[in-house]
Amino acid sequence: MARVVSEYFPSEQATDFIAATLGGLLSASPTCATAAGLWMKIILKECGDAMLDQVPDILAILYRHMPTIQEGSLRQFLVEAVSILAHHHQEAVISSLLSKGLPMDRLSIKALESVLFKGGNERLVRALRKQRTWTLVENPKTHHEGVCLLVSLLLRSGLITPEIIQSLLPWVNSPSENHRVTSTAFLAQLMSDPMLREKKFLKPVLHILEEKSHDRNSIVRQMAVRGLGNLVYGAPEKVKKHKKFLMVILIRALSDPFSSEVIGESMKAVAKVLKELKEKDIGSSFRDLTQQIRTYFDNEDDALRLLSFVLFGILARLTKRKWKGYFAEQVRQSWVTLLLHLQDPNPRVSVECRATFHLCVPFLGLKRLQTAVNQHLDGTAKLKPEELQVDICRHLDVHLKLTLIQNVTEISCAILETRDSQKFNFSYKLELLGYMLDFIKKEPLDSLASPVRYKAIVAIRHLSKLKPSLTLKENRELLHQCFKSLFPLPPLEKMMKEEGETAKDALPIQSLYVESLEALGKLMKTLLEEEPTAHWFQEMFQLLETWLRSEKEWERERALQATIQLLTAYQETVHSTTQGTFDGFGSLIGLIAPYSCDSLATSRQWVVDCISCLLCIQGQSINLGSAEEELRCLREALTAPDPEALFQASCKMARVVSEYFPSEQATDFIEATLGGLLSASPTCATAAGLWMKIILKECGDAMLDQVPDILAILYRHMPTIQEGSLRQFLVEAVSILAHHHQEAVISSLLSKGLPMDRLSIKALESVLFKGGNERLVRALRKQRTWTLVENPKTHHEGVCLLVSLLLRSGLITPEIIQSLLPWVNSPSENHRVTSTAFLAQLMSDPMLREKKFLKPVLHILEEKSHDRNSIVRQMAVRGLGNLVYGAPEKVKKHKKFLMVILIRALSDPFSSEVIGESMKAVAKVLKELKEKDIGSSFRDLTQRIRTYFDNEDDALRLLSFVLFGILARLTKRKWKGYFAEQVRQSWVTLLLHLQDPNPRVSVECRATFHLCVPFLGLKRLQTAMNQHLDGTAELKPEELQVDICRHLQAYPGEEKL
């Protein structure tokens, strides 16, 4: 039936028929819907030839109904309808389909695919699918790229005809953005084909693209720019003809305010165009183009950065004569940025920048630099940025250095001015700081002719504010290098004289000098603001301290200027926010105050400023009105050239400071001041000593708890201070401290351990003398106590003698004893020796018992009898023996405790001194005991004593005979038999030592032998021997021998002897 009707169908009514039939496809009856689809196919097939003018409207109707028809078989009727229509009018259908705009849905794509397939373009369809063209076309975000790819493939297949082009041209001005995007993308890709020129479409399309480069839709603008660039492929011979036209549009597009895609597309287009031109062809556009490109070197968009470097490299290749000077200046302004992007985080950008930098280096005009850079950039070897940096810094001239520094400063300031600067991490910060520091290091230390040093410090300051923050170690190194660059410069007067030929020439040097030191001060403040902590403030001061102690007065003067800058920065930043206690007051006063007598008047003025600032920080809650007034007056006094006047003014300043001095910081003050005693300036060293004396005198009352630490600091510095008048300050400091706290000072001095040097002894003597103990001092000297104390080998004996004399003078107090007790367990052997010797002698005085120290000291001595140091063991044993003098009534109570320790000490394997001391102690103890008190220790003691009768040591032989004699006196009943046996076993040895080579041993043996003879049980022999041993007459060994032999022969029963 449909075919019959087709013979009479009026083709001009095709749109009405299609619209009505599509309504039938929505019928509730499936059979009716299918019939509607069949009628549509047949009518289009039979009558389609006459429907050319209605193709767009028919397709529009089909497209309008697509969303309402969802059932698969019915939607297929729509696709087949398009295919049938294309069979009659392929160009018109393709043109209309391409103009549908975005989005193209799946049905539209299927229709176009069907048209192409049924047109015998199977290979084209496969290519479209393989390159995912339909996916791109279907997505609104990539539709334009899909259209370009589709047109490219259609062009290759010869399916784009002039008629299709002509039919699409009106769509570029459609109010529908979809139509404008599709048609402009179509024309953009078409520009790459010679057809446009051949078919006379080139000129109108160029003007269309120029117009579309202003379109409000960014994708339309992007496609327009791409089309202009594609002229290089479609009509390369026309590029020069239209060069001005092209460059104006493309350079304007480089500044597109809304779309980075338009900018990137413009860069690609410019790159294509430039490759077809020569330097002379570009004209005045060269200037605008170069400047525009440079603005994208630091863009956040990786693609734009990459393309900007590509374009700059192309310009470098193009530049020959006309623009060489201008481009060289652009390179000079940009080379820092290029240098940084050699390490761009994006590897592709880094590679492209490397190639561009290589092309740009010749424009710097430094052949040696070019050679050095070529070694780094030639080939594909991995770049070593640190080595490149070193080579570049070595070869740059002053102008280029200043250009780099200026660029760094401008970049830093620009970032800091942005609203989110504190959230932005500047990835090139460390690298740029490296360049700045390298420049500073390379500056000569004998000249200030160049502003490089000053400007680099300024740049560093701005860089330091950027994120990421530096570590304290990095900040410390940065500041250290700045100090090293400025402080060692010659005196300003010398630089002005040598570098400025006239007074007018000298002024810039003076100005640069002032600006450089001011810049350093601002840098310190910035670094402190970035890390506002007291710890970092102290670290910065430690760096300054080295320069404050310099032997060169001008270096000290600069360091003092930096000091007031740093103190002011601290007051304005850290201290103003914390309002807490200033823990550095004591150490800083001690460090700075001695320079109030420096050789340079300017240094002395800086010191007044520093001390005023410190007092403001320290006394912020106190009224400093009078102190500030006094300091102002002293400032004038410190301009005097006379050293004595300076000392007087400095001392007055010290008294002002003492009113606000925190006594808890005394140790920090003393430590710092003693450093001043080592100053290269004699007047500064003297001032340090004066300040120490005044602060101790005025504030010493509150320093009781710090006495040991203060004395420890003084002692630690004694070996380094050799000059007599300066060493005297140490002695006087101890004396002043003793005036406030005599017991604590004496206790601390005694605990210093061995060796005590001449200065330590002088200090103790001074303390005693000024304490009204002149007789004691004379006694100490007379008995050579100090000589003994000073010698490490006799130190313990000296201490015992010293303590003995102090005890007699009543200068040993319970507090001194208490303070010394901890030293017996010190890891220092010196301390253990001194403290144990002290206690050993103290055991001879009743004070221990009276003040309840006896029991703990006995246990200490017992513990020290095991000490690894033999002198400590010796003193412990002596102390136990001295109990006999200090508390004789306690000997019997502790007899077992004493005998166990002392008998064990008789066998000390390492020290004959310990053994001898033990024998003396046993001798003292035994004299306070009776036979019954000794107990079982008698046996061990007797046997141990006999082992030393033949000892090589005269002292041990002598003491062994003394002890054996004491035992002989003690023995009555309980141990008589045992001791008689010991005498029988020893009498020959005793007999022999009656002729001991040491006279004293011989005499002692004679007395002991006399006491032992009764234990032999031979009365007649005893009578005979008494005749020889009684009295003090000289012994006649031969006669004694004859008598002994005669009695032994006369009484054979006694031969067993």
mmCIF file with all atom_site columns, N, CA and C in Angstrom, residues 335 339 342 357 361 364 366 369 372-373 376-377 385-397 400-401 404 435 438-439:
data_model
loop_
_atom_site.group_PDB
_atom_site.id
_atom_site.type_symbol
_atom_site.label_atom_id
_atom_site.label_alt_id
_atom_site.label_comp_id
_atom_site.label_asym_id
_atom_site.label_entity_id
_atom_site.label_seq_id
_atom_site.pdbx_PDB_ins_code
_atom_site.Cartn_x
_atom_site.Cartn_y
_atom_site.Cartn_z
_atom_site.occupancy
_atom_site.B_iso_or_equiv
_atom_site.pdbx_formal_charge
_atom_site.auth_seq_id
_atom_site.auth_comp_id
_atom_site.auth_asym_id
_atom_site.auth_atom_id
_atom_site.pdbx_PDB_model_num
ATOM 1  N N  . TRP A 1 335 ? 66.835 34.788 32.369 1.00 0.00 ? 335 TRP A N  1
ATOM 2  C CA . TRP A 1 335 ? 67.714 33.622 32.479 1.00 0.00 ? 335 TRP A CA 1
ATOM 3  C C  . TRP A 1 335 ? 67.619 32.964 33.853 1.00 0.00 ? 335 TRP A C  1
ATOM 4  N N  . LEU A 1 339 ? 66.825 29.142 34.371 1.00 0.00 ? 339 LEU A N  1
ATOM 5  C CA . LEU A 1 339 ? 67.752 28.353 35.186 1.00 0.00 ? 339 LEU A CA 1
ATOM 6  C C  . LEU A 1 339 ? 66.991 27.524 36.218 1.00 0.00 ? 339 LEU A C  1
ATOM 7  N N  . LEU A 1 342 ? 65.106 24.444 34.920 1.00 0.00 ? 342 LEU A N  1
ATOM 8  C CA . LEU A 1 342 ? 65.880 23.257 34.552 1.00 0.00 ? 342 LEU A CA 1
ATOM 9  C C  . LEU A 1 342 ? 65.557 22.115 35.510 1.00 0.00 ? 342 LEU A C  1
ATOM 10 N N  . PHE A 1 357 ? 67.157 26.911 27.277 1.00 0.00 ? 357 PHE A N  1
ATOM 11 C CA . PHE A 1 357 ? 68.245 27.576 27.998 1.00 0.00 ? 357 PHE A CA 1
ATOM 12 C C  . PHE A 1 357 ? 69.546 27.467 27.198 1.00 0.00 ? 357 PHE A C  1
ATOM 13 N N  . VAL A 1 361 ? 71.741 30.877 26.079 1.00 0.00 ? 361 VAL A N  1
ATOM 14 C CA . VAL A 1 361 ? 73.007 31.233 26.731 1.00 0.00 ? 361 VAL A CA 1
ATOM 15 C C  . VAL A 1 361 ? 73.887 32.125 25.861 1.00 0.00 ? 361 VAL A C  1
ATOM 16 N N  . LEU A 1 364 ? 73.763 35.896 26.328 1.00 0.00 ? 364 LEU A N  1
ATOM 17 C CA . LEU A 1 364 ? 74.320 36.537 27.520 1.00 0.00 ? 364 LEU A CA 1
ATOM 18 C C  . LEU A 1 364 ? 75.683 37.154 27.235 1.00 0.00 ? 364 LEU A C  1
ATOM 19 N N  . LEU A 1 366 ? 78.679 35.813 27.233 1.00 0.00 ? 366 LEU A N  1
ATOM 20 C CA . LEU A 1 366 ? 79.797 35.345 28.071 1.00 0.00 ? 366 LEU A CA 1
ATOM 21 C C  . LEU A 1 366 ? 80.276 34.004 27.527 1.00 0.00 ? 366 LEU A C  1
ATOM 22 N N  . LEU A 1 369 ? 81.163 31.371 30.095 1.00 0.00 ? 369 LEU A N  1
ATOM 23 C CA . LEU A 1 369 ? 79.951 30.822 30.700 1.00 0.00 ? 369 LEU A CA 1
ATOM 24 C C  . LEU A 1 369 ? 79.284 29.849 29.734 1.00 0.00 ? 369 LEU A C  1
ATOM 25 N N  . ALA A 1 372 ? 81.026 26.558 29.775 1.00 0.00 ? 372 ALA A N  1
ATOM 26 C CA . ALA A 1 372 ? 80.734 25.819 31.014 1.00 0.00 ? 372 ALA A CA 1
ATOM 27 C C  . ALA A 1 372 ? 79.330 25.238 30.973 1.00 0.00 ? 372 ALA A C  1
ATOM 28 N N  . VAL A 1 373 ? 78.358 26.044 30.495 1.00 0.00 ? 373 VAL A N  1
ATOM 29 C CA . VAL A 1 373 ? 76.965 25.575 30.448 1.00 0.00 ? 373 VAL A CA 1
ATOM 30 C C  . VAL A 1 373 ? 76.815 24.441 29.445 1.00 0.00 ? 373 VAL A C  1
ATOM 31 N N  . HIS A 1 376 ? 77.313 21.088 30.733 1.00 0.00 ? 376 HIS A N  1
ATOM 32 C CA . HIS A 1 376 ? 76.219 20.560 31.556 1.00 0.00 ? 376 HIS A CA 1
ATOM 33 C C  . HIS A 1 376 ? 74.992 20.184 30.724 1.00 0.00 ? 376 HIS A C  1
ATOM 34 N N  . LEU A 1 377 ? 74.731 20.957 29.636 1.00 0.00 ? 377 LEU A N  1
ATOM 35 C CA . LEU A 1 377 ? 73.468 20.795 28.909 1.00 0.00 ? 377 LEU A CA 1
ATOM 36 C C  . LEU A 1 377 ? 73.584 19.984 27.630 1.00 0.00 ? 377 LEU A C  1
ATOM 37 N N  . PRO A 1 385 ? 72.308 19.998 39.098 1.00 0.00 ? 385 PRO A N  1
ATOM 38 C CA . PRO A 1 385 ? 72.032 21.426 39.335 1.00 0.00 ? 385 PRO A CA 1
ATOM 39 C C  . PRO A 1 385 ? 73.073 22.120 40.204 1.00 0.00 ? 385 PRO A C  1
ATOM 40 N N  . GLU A 1 386 ? 73.560 21.422 41.235 1.00 0.00 ? 386 GLU A N  1
ATOM 41 C CA . GLU A 1 386 ? 74.520 22.064 42.139 1.00 0.00 ? 386 GLU A CA 1
ATOM 42 C C  . GLU A 1 386 ? 75.803 22.440 41.401 1.00 0.00 ? 386 GLU A C  1
ATOM 43 N N  . GLU A 1 387 ? 76.294 21.517 40.559 1.00 0.00 ? 387 GLU A N  1
ATOM 44 C CA . GLU A 1 387 ? 77.515 21.787 39.802 1.00 0.00 ? 387 GLU A CA 1
ATOM 45 C C  . GLU A 1 387 ? 77.291 22.911 38.788 1.00 0.00 ? 387 GLU A C  1
ATOM 46 N N  . LEU A 1 388 ? 76.113 22.897 38.136 1.00 0.00 ? 388 LEU A N  1
ATOM 47 C CA . LEU A 1 388 ? 75.783 23.947 37.178 1.00 0.00 ? 388 LEU A CA 1
ATOM 48 C C  . LEU A 1 388 ? 75.741 25.298 37.887 1.00 0.00 ? 388 LEU A C  1
ATOM 49 N N  . GLN A 1 389 ? 75.128 25.314 39.083 1.00 0.00 ? 389 GLN A N  1
ATOM 50 C CA . GLN A 1 389 ? 75.023 26.557 39.863 1.00 0.00 ? 389 GLN A CA 1
ATOM 51 C C  . GLN A 1 389 ? 76.401 27.121 40.169 1.00 0.00 ? 389 GLN A C  1
ATOM 52 N N  . VAL A 1 390 ? 77.303 26.259 40.596 1.00 0.00 ? 390 VAL A N  1
ATOM 53 C CA . VAL A 1 390 ? 78.664 26.701 40.931 1.00 0.00 ? 390 VAL A CA 1
ATOM 54 C C  . VAL A 1 390 ? 79.344 27.300 39.706 1.00 0.00 ? 390 VAL A C  1
ATOM 55 N N  . ASP A 1 391 ? 79.232 26.618 38.549 1.00 0.00 ? 391 ASP A N  1
ATOM 56 C CA . ASP A 1 391 ? 79.874 27.106 37.325 1.00 0.00 ? 391 ASP A CA 1
ATOM 57 C C  . ASP A 1 391 ? 79.287 28.443 36.880 1.00 0.00 ? 391 ASP A C  1
ATOM 58 N N  . ILE A 1 392 ? 77.975 28.564 36.971 1.00 0.00 ? 392 ILE A N  1
ATOM 59 C CA . ILE A 1 392 ? 77.328 29.808 36.540 1.00 0.00 ? 392 ILE A CA 1
ATOM 60 C C  . ILE A 1 392 ? 77.772 30.970 37.425 1.00 0.00 ? 392 ILE A C  1
ATOM 61 N N  . CYS A 1 393 ? 77.735 30.748 38.746 1.00 0.00 ? 393 CYS A N  1
ATOM 62 C CA . CYS A 1 393 ? 78.123 31.824 39.673 1.00 0.00 ? 393 CYS A CA 1
ATOM 63 C C  . CYS A 1 393 ? 79.567 32.252 39.456 1.00 0.00 ? 393 CYS A C  1
ATOM 64 N N  . ARG A 1 394 ? 80.406 31.311 39.031 1.00 0.00 ? 394 ARG A N  1
ATOM 65 C CA . ARG A 1 394 ? 81.821 31.629 38.841 1.00 0.00 ? 394 ARG A CA 1
ATOM 66 C C  . ARG A 1 394 ? 82.028 32.505 37.602 1.00 0.00 ? 394 ARG A C  1
ATOM 67 N N  . HIS A 1 395 ? 81.160 32.362 36.599 1.00 0.00 ? 395 HIS A N  1
ATOM 68 C CA . HIS A 1 395 ? 81.391 33.037 35.327 1.00 0.00 ? 395 HIS A CA 1
ATOM 69 C C  . HIS A 1 395 ? 80.524 34.274 35.095 1.00 0.00 ? 395 HIS A C  1
ATOM 70 N N  . LEU A 1 396 ? 79.550 34.530 35.984 1.00 0.00 ? 396 LEU A N  1
ATOM 71 C CA . LEU A 1 396 ? 78.661 35.669 35.741 1.00 0.00 ? 396 LEU A CA 1
ATOM 72 C C  . LEU A 1 396 ? 79.374 37.000 35.971 1.00 0.00 ? 396 LEU A C  1
ATOM 73 N N  . ASP A 1 397 ? 79.002 37.995 35.195 1.00 0.00 ? 397 ASP A N  1
ATOM 74 C CA . ASP A 1 397 ? 79.513 39.338 35.461 1.00 0.00 ? 397 ASP A CA 1
ATOM 75 C C  . ASP A 1 397 ? 78.571 40.030 36.445 1.00 0.00 ? 397 ASP A C  1
ATOM 76 N N  . LEU A 1 400 ? 74.880 40.678 35.283 1.00 0.00 ? 400 LEU A N  1
ATOM 77 C CA . LEU A 1 400 ? 73.993 39.514 35.297 1.00 0.00 ? 400 LEU A CA 1
ATOM 78 C C  . LEU A 1 400 ? 73.646 39.090 36.725 1.00 0.00 ? 400 LEU A C  1
ATOM 79 N N  . LYS A 1 401 ? 74.617 39.193 37.609 1.00 0.00 ? 401 LYS A N  1
ATOM 80 C CA . LYS A 1 401 ? 74.330 38.865 39.015 1.00 0.00 ? 401 LYS A CA 1
ATOM 81 C C  . LYS A 1 401 ? 73.240 39.778 39.551 1.00 0.00 ? 401 LYS A C  1
ATOM 82 N N  . LEU A 1 404 ? 69.876 38.861 38.142 1.00 0.00 ? 404 LEU A N  1
ATOM 83 C CA . LEU A 1 404 ? 69.340 37.686 38.829 1.00 0.00 ? 404 LEU A CA 1
ATOM 84 C C  . LEU A 1 404 ? 68.782 38.071 40.205 1.00 0.00 ? 404 LEU A C  1
ATOM 85 N N  . TYR A 1 435 ? 71.886 30.370 45.141 1.00 0.00 ? 435 TYR A N  1
ATOM 86 C CA . TYR A 1 435 ? 72.533 31.333 44.244 1.00 0.00 ? 435 TYR A CA 1
ATOM 87 C C  . TYR A 1 435 ? 72.920 32.602 44.993 1.00 0.00 ? 435 TYR A C  1
ATOM 88 N N  . ASP A 1 438 ? 75.875 31.959 47.135 1.00 0.00 ? 438 ASP A N  1
ATOM 89 C CA . ASP A 1 438 ? 77.082 31.813 46.311 1.00 0.00 ? 438 ASP A CA 1
ATOM 90 C C  . ASP A 1 438 ? 77.616 33.174 45.874 1.00 0.00 ? 438 ASP A C  1
ATOM 91 N N  . PHE A 1 439 ? 76.704 34.069 45.512 1.00 0.00 ? 439 PHE A N  1
ATOM 92 C CA . PHE A 1 439 ? 77.129 35.416 45.123 1.00 0.00 ? 439 PHE A CA 1
ATOM 93 C C  . PHE A 1 439 ? 77.831 36.103 46.294 1.00 0.00 ? 439 PHE A C  1
#
